[in-house]
Amino acid sequence: MASLPLLHWTPRGLYCAQGDFYIDPIRPVPRALITHAHSDHAHLGMGLYIAQEDSIPILRLRLGERIQTVGLPYGVRRSINGVNISFHPAGHIIGSAQIRVSYQGEVWVASGDYHTLQGGYCAAFEPVPCHTFITESTFGIPSFSWTNERLVAQDMVAWIQDNAAQGFTSILLCYALGKAQRVAHLLQHQIEPPFLHYSIQRVHDRLRAVHPTLPIAQPLGKSSGKIALRGKVILAPPGVLKSQWLKKLPPSKTALATGWTEGHAKHNPSMIHRTFALSDHADWQGLIDATMATGASQVLVNHGYTDAFSAHLRTMGLDAQPLIPSHMTQPSLF
Ligand SMILES: [Zn+2]
Ligand SMILES: [Zn+2]
């Protein structure tokens, strides 16, 4: 057992043999520690879900009310078969956590997804000292560099006001868990509360129950007719572009809030009038700063630009390599 690394990749996901648990497993296992409730990290079929406590309502919403869960506050230590585990803020979405695993003096941290921005709407990322850091690298190439969110919000408000002056409704496309709360927070006090598409509303309601400082929003009910919505703001998931839903609305302009900016677009640009660079993930410099702040000498890189980012970390003197061997499939990105 002593020769096994504290965490290693298996076909079921990241495994701790010493504690007999997985982190964000991709196939059913008896005991799963979950960094956050995005669907590429929290899958169906686990015997037990252990997560930061604010993730639990969303895990239940998405995976079923009857799943077995244990919710822990940030920073509280628990022992699983003699291995200490704890959850620490990742700044990615509400309830998102880095998972610290320690055993016989050795400390590993699995980051999950993270954002190093301070002063956002959810608990800010905290560097956790460790020997080995497993980092994400969704935006792990130098061309990803975020503009200050407050400046992006100013552009967003100007776009909304311009649309309203021309009689257009503004539709901001954003994922229901994470981006929608980030956008709502940035627009708070600058425009009247936005309307929410149903799929965002139900996530928003659950999150407000555990995180009451989230902004108030308006449900997009049956009573919200075309006239009532003219010139207003609606937050909707990008999936509405493929549906008939847009046709039921008054004349509208569409914008996408995404980190996937120029040259990296994932959506059909002809249906999107504007893009706002806004991400739930760290940019290139954020990834480097976060990794260095852990003091880790070994780094394993997961999600995204794993080869490029680990190669860069090696030039900085770190022992870095992709977490998942190239012959195994990577989970999809979110
Ligand atoms: Zn995520
Ligand atoms: Zn992810």
Coordinates of C-alpha atoms and ligand atoms in Angstrom, one line a residue:
M1 CA 0.0 0.0 0.0
A2 CA 2.8 2.4 0.9
S3 CA 4.1 2.4 -2.6
L4 CA 0.8 3.5 -4.1
P5 CA 0.3 7.2 -4.7
L6 CA -2.3 8.7 -2.4
L7 CA -4.5 9.4 -5.5
H8 CA -4.3 7.8 -8.9
W9 CA -6.4 7.6 -12.0
T10 CA -8.4 4.4 -12.7
P11 CA -11.2 3.7 -15.2
R12 CA -13.7 4.6 -12.6
G13 CA -12.0 7.9 -11.8
L14 CA -9.5 9.3 -9.3
Y15 CA -9.0 6.8 -6.5
C16 CA -7.6 6.8 -3.0
A17 CA -6.7 3.2 -2.3
Q18 CA -5.6 4.0 1.3
G19 CA -9.0 5.4 2.1
D20 CA -11.0 3.4 -0.4
F21 CA -12.9 6.4 -1.9
Y22 CA -13.0 8.2 -5.2
I23 CA -13.0 11.8 -6.1
D24 CA -15.5 12.9 -8.9
P25 CA -15.8 9.2 -10.2
I26 CA -17.2 8.7 -13.6
R27 CA -18.6 5.3 -13.0
P28 CA -20.7 4.0 -10.0
V29 CA -18.6 3.4 -6.8
P30 CA -19.6 3.0 -3.1
R31 CA -18.1 6.2 -1.8
A32 CA -17.6 9.4 -3.9
L33 CA -16.2 12.7 -2.8
I34 CA -17.6 15.3 -5.1
T35 CA -15.8 18.6 -5.8
H36 CA -18.9 20.3 -7.1
A37 CA -22.3 19.6 -8.7
H38 CA -21.5 20.1 -12.4
S39 CA -22.5 17.1 -14.5
D40 CA -19.0 16.2 -15.5
H41 CA -18.0 15.9 -11.8
A42 CA -21.1 14.5 -10.2
H43 CA -22.5 11.4 -11.9
L44 CA -25.4 9.1 -11.2
G45 CA -25.1 5.8 -9.3
M46 CA -22.8 6.5 -6.3
G47 CA -23.5 4.7 -3.1
L48 CA -22.7 7.8 -1.1
Y49 CA -22.0 11.4 -2.1
I50 CA -19.7 13.4 0.2
A51 CA -19.5 17.1 -0.8
Q52 CA -19.3 20.6 0.6
E53 CA -22.7 21.2 2.2
D54 CA -23.9 23.9 -0.3
S55 CA -23.5 21.4 -3.1
I56 CA -26.0 19.0 -1.6
P57 CA -29.3 20.7 -2.7
I58 CA -28.0 20.8 -6.4
L59 CA -26.8 17.2 -6.3
R60 CA -30.3 16.2 -5.1
L61 CA -32.0 18.3 -7.8
R62 CA -29.8 16.8 -10.5
L63 CA -29.3 13.2 -9.4
G64 CA -32.5 12.6 -7.4
E65 CA -33.8 13.4 -4.0
R66 CA -33.1 9.9 -2.7
I67 CA -29.4 9.9 -3.2
Q68 CA -27.3 9.3 0.0
T69 CA -25.3 12.4 0.9
V70 CA -23.0 13.8 3.6
G71 CA -22.5 17.6 3.5
L72 CA -19.5 19.1 5.2
P73 CA -18.7 22.8 5.8
Y74 CA -15.5 24.1 4.3
G75 CA -12.4 23.3 6.4
V76 CA -13.9 20.6 8.5
R77 CA -11.7 17.4 8.6
R78 CA -13.1 13.9 8.5
S79 CA -11.3 10.6 8.5
I80 CA -12.1 7.8 6.0
N81 CA -10.3 4.6 6.9
G82 CA -7.5 6.6 8.5
V83 CA -7.2 9.1 5.6
N84 CA -8.1 12.7 6.5
I85 CA -10.2 14.6 4.0
S86 CA -11.5 18.2 3.9
F87 CA -13.2 20.6 1.5
H88 CA -11.7 24.1 0.7
P89 CA -13.2 26.9 -1.4
A90 CA -12.5 26.7 -5.1
G91 CA -14.2 30.0 -6.2
H92 CA -15.8 28.2 -9.2
I93 CA -19.5 28.0 -8.3
I94 CA -21.4 27.9 -5.0
G95 CA -20.4 24.9 -3.0
S96 CA -17.3 24.2 -5.2
A97 CA -14.4 22.7 -3.4
Q98 CA -10.8 21.6 -3.6
I99 CA -10.5 18.3 -1.8
R100 CA -7.5 17.9 0.6
V101 CA -6.4 14.4 1.3
S102 CA -3.7 13.6 3.9
Y103 CA -2.2 10.4 5.1
Q104 CA 0.9 9.7 7.1
G105 CA 2.2 13.2 6.6
E106 CA 1.6 13.3 2.9
V107 CA -0.8 15.9 1.5
W108 CA -2.6 15.9 -1.8
V109 CA -5.1 18.4 -3.1
A110 CA -7.5 17.7 -6.0
S111 CA -8.7 21.1 -7.2
G112 CA -11.8 20.2 -9.2
D113 CA -12.6 23.3 -11.2
Y114 CA -11.5 26.6 -9.8
H115 CA -11.4 30.4 -10.3
T116 CA -8.9 32.5 -8.5
L117 CA -11.0 35.7 -8.7
Q118 CA -11.5 37.4 -5.3
G119 CA -14.7 39.3 -4.3
G120 CA -17.1 37.3 -6.4
Y121 CA -20.4 35.8 -5.4
C122 CA -19.2 32.5 -3.9
A123 CA -16.5 31.7 -1.4
A124 CA -13.1 32.8 -2.9
F125 CA -10.4 30.3 -3.9
E126 CA -8.0 29.5 -1.0
P127 CA -4.6 28.0 -1.8
V128 CA -4.1 24.9 0.2
P129 CA -0.5 23.9 0.9
C130 CA 0.3 20.4 -0.3
H131 CA 3.0 18.1 -1.7
T132 CA 1.0 17.1 -4.8
F133 CA -1.6 19.4 -6.5
I134 CA -4.1 18.0 -9.1
T135 CA -5.1 21.1 -11.1
E136 CA -7.6 21.6 -13.8
S137 CA -6.4 23.3 -17.0
T138 CA -9.6 24.2 -18.9
F139 CA -8.0 27.5 -20.0
G140 CA -4.4 26.4 -19.7
I141 CA -2.8 28.3 -22.6
P142 CA -1.5 31.8 -22.6
S143 CA -4.2 33.3 -24.9
F144 CA -6.8 33.0 -22.2
S145 CA -6.6 36.1 -20.0
W146 CA -9.7 37.5 -18.4
T147 CA -10.7 41.1 -18.4
N148 CA -11.9 42.5 -15.0
E149 CA -15.4 41.2 -14.5
R150 CA -16.7 44.7 -13.5
L151 CA -15.6 46.0 -16.9
V152 CA -17.3 43.2 -18.6
A153 CA -20.5 43.9 -16.6
Q154 CA -20.3 47.6 -17.7
D155 CA -20.3 46.4 -21.3
M156 CA -23.2 44.1 -20.6
V157 CA -25.3 46.8 -19.1
A158 CA -24.6 49.1 -22.0
W159 CA -25.6 46.4 -24.4
I160 CA -28.8 45.8 -22.5
Q161 CA -29.7 49.5 -22.4
D162 CA -29.0 49.8 -26.1
N163 CA -31.2 46.9 -26.9
A164 CA -34.0 48.2 -24.7
A165 CA -33.8 51.6 -26.4
Q166 CA -34.4 49.9 -29.7
G167 CA -37.2 47.8 -28.3
F168 CA -35.3 44.5 -28.1
T169 CA -35.3 42.1 -25.3
S170 CA -31.8 41.0 -24.2
I171 CA -31.2 37.3 -23.8
L172 CA -28.1 36.4 -21.9
L173 CA -27.1 32.8 -22.6
C174 CA -25.4 31.2 -19.6
Y175 CA -25.3 27.8 -18.0
A176 CA -27.8 27.3 -15.2
L177 CA -25.3 26.3 -12.5
G178 CA -22.5 28.8 -12.1
K179 CA -22.6 31.3 -15.0
A180 CA -26.1 32.3 -14.4
Q181 CA -25.4 33.2 -10.8
R182 CA -22.2 35.0 -11.8
V183 CA -24.1 37.1 -14.4
A184 CA -27.0 37.8 -12.0
H185 CA -24.5 38.9 -9.3
L186 CA -22.7 41.3 -11.7
L187 CA -25.9 42.9 -13.0
Q188 CA -27.4 43.3 -9.5
H189 CA -28.3 46.9 -8.7
Q190 CA -27.5 48.0 -12.2
I191 CA -30.7 46.7 -14.0
E192 CA -34.0 45.5 -12.6
P193 CA -33.9 41.8 -11.6
P194 CA -33.6 39.7 -14.7
F195 CA -36.2 37.1 -15.7
L196 CA -35.0 33.5 -15.5
H197 CA -35.7 30.6 -17.8
Y198 CA -37.2 27.7 -15.9
S199 CA -34.1 25.6 -15.9
I200 CA -32.1 28.4 -14.4
Q201 CA -34.9 29.4 -12.0
R202 CA -35.0 26.0 -10.3
V203 CA -31.3 26.0 -9.7
H204 CA -31.4 29.6 -8.5
D205 CA -34.2 28.8 -6.0
R206 CA -32.2 26.0 -4.5
L207 CA -29.0 28.0 -4.3
R208 CA -30.8 31.0 -2.7
A209 CA -32.0 28.7 0.1
V210 CA -28.3 28.1 1.1
H211 CA -26.8 31.3 -0.2
P212 CA -29.4 34.1 0.5
T213 CA -27.1 36.8 -0.8
L214 CA -27.7 35.7 -4.3
P215 CA -29.7 38.3 -6.2
I216 CA -33.4 38.2 -6.5
A217 CA -34.7 37.3 -10.0
Q218 CA -38.1 37.1 -11.7
P219 CA -39.5 33.7 -12.8
L220 CA -40.4 33.5 -16.4
G221 CA -43.9 32.3 -15.8
K222 CA -46.9 31.9 -18.1
S223 CA -48.0 35.4 -17.2
S224 CA -44.8 36.9 -18.7
G225 CA -46.3 37.8 -22.1
K226 CA -44.5 39.3 -25.0
I227 CA -45.4 42.8 -24.0
A228 CA -44.2 42.4 -20.4
L229 CA -40.8 41.1 -21.7
R230 CA -40.2 43.8 -24.3
G231 CA -36.9 45.5 -23.5
K232 CA -36.2 43.3 -20.4
V233 CA -33.4 40.9 -19.6
I234 CA -33.8 37.1 -19.6
L235 CA -31.1 34.6 -18.5
A236 CA -31.5 31.4 -20.4
P237 CA -29.3 28.3 -21.1
P238 CA -27.5 28.1 -24.4
G239 CA -29.7 25.1 -25.3
V240 CA -32.6 27.4 -26.1
L241 CA -30.8 28.3 -29.4
K242 CA -31.8 24.8 -30.7
S243 CA -35.4 25.0 -29.5
Q244 CA -38.6 26.9 -30.5
W245 CA -38.5 28.8 -27.3
L246 CA -37.0 32.0 -28.8
K247 CA -39.9 32.3 -31.2
K248 CA -42.3 32.8 -28.3
L249 CA -40.4 35.9 -27.2
P250 CA -40.6 39.5 -28.4
P251 CA -37.9 40.7 -30.8
S252 CA -34.7 40.0 -29.0
K253 CA -30.9 40.2 -29.1
T254 CA -28.8 37.3 -27.9
A255 CA -25.4 37.3 -26.1
L256 CA -23.3 34.5 -24.7
A257 CA -21.4 34.8 -21.5
T258 CA -18.4 32.5 -21.9
G259 CA -14.7 32.1 -21.5
W260 CA -14.5 30.5 -24.9
T261 CA -13.7 33.7 -26.8
E262 CA -12.3 34.4 -30.2
G263 CA -10.9 31.4 -32.0
H264 CA -12.3 29.0 -29.5
A265 CA -16.1 29.5 -30.0
K266 CA -18.2 26.4 -29.2
H267 CA -21.5 27.8 -30.4
N268 CA -22.9 28.9 -33.7
P269 CA -22.0 32.5 -34.0
S270 CA -24.7 33.4 -36.5
M271 CA -27.3 33.0 -33.7
I272 CA -25.4 35.0 -31.2
H273 CA -25.2 38.8 -31.6
R274 CA -22.6 39.4 -28.9
T275 CA -20.1 37.5 -26.7
F276 CA -19.1 38.6 -23.2
A277 CA -15.8 37.0 -21.9
L278 CA -16.9 35.7 -18.5
S279 CA -15.7 32.4 -17.0
D280 CA -16.1 30.3 -13.9
H281 CA -12.5 29.0 -14.4
A282 CA -9.1 30.5 -13.8
D283 CA -7.3 31.9 -16.8
W284 CA -3.8 30.9 -17.8
Q285 CA -2.1 33.2 -15.2
G286 CA -4.7 32.3 -12.6
L287 CA -3.8 28.6 -13.1
I288 CA -0.1 29.3 -12.7
D289 CA -0.5 31.5 -9.6
A290 CA -2.8 29.0 -7.9
T291 CA -0.5 26.1 -8.6
M292 CA 2.6 28.0 -7.3
A293 CA 0.7 29.1 -4.2
T294 CA 0.2 25.5 -3.1
G295 CA 3.9 25.0 -2.8
A296 CA 3.5 21.6 -4.4
S297 CA 6.5 20.0 -6.0
Q298 CA 4.4 17.5 -8.0
V299 CA 1.5 18.6 -10.2
L300 CA -0.9 16.4 -12.1
V301 CA -3.0 18.2 -14.7
N302 CA -6.5 17.4 -15.6
H303 CA -9.3 18.8 -17.9
G304 CA -8.4 20.8 -21.0
Y305 CA -4.9 21.7 -22.1
T306 CA -3.2 19.0 -20.0
D307 CA -0.1 18.5 -22.2
A308 CA 0.5 22.2 -22.8
F309 CA 0.0 23.3 -19.2
S310 CA 2.1 20.5 -17.7
A311 CA 4.9 21.2 -20.2
H312 CA 4.9 24.8 -19.1
L313 CA 5.0 23.9 -15.4
R314 CA 8.0 21.6 -16.1
T315 CA 9.8 24.7 -17.5
M316 CA 9.1 26.3 -14.1
G317 CA 10.9 23.4 -12.4
L318 CA 7.9 21.4 -11.2
D319 CA 7.4 17.7 -11.7
A320 CA 4.3 18.0 -13.8
Q321 CA 2.4 15.7 -16.1
P322 CA -1.2 15.0 -17.3
L323 CA -3.3 13.1 -14.7
I324 CA -4.9 10.8 -17.2
P325 CA -2.8 8.6 -19.4
S326 CA -3.3 9.4 -23.0
H327 CA -4.9 6.0 -23.8
M328 CA -7.8 6.7 -21.4
T329 CA -10.7 8.9 -22.3
Q330 CA -11.1 12.3 -20.6
P331 CA -14.4 13.4 -19.2
S332 CA -16.2 16.2 -21.1
L333 CA -15.5 19.7 -20.1
F334 CA -17.8 22.0 -18.2
Ligands
ZN1 ZN -17.4 22.9 -13.1
ZN2 ZN -15.4 20.5 -14.9

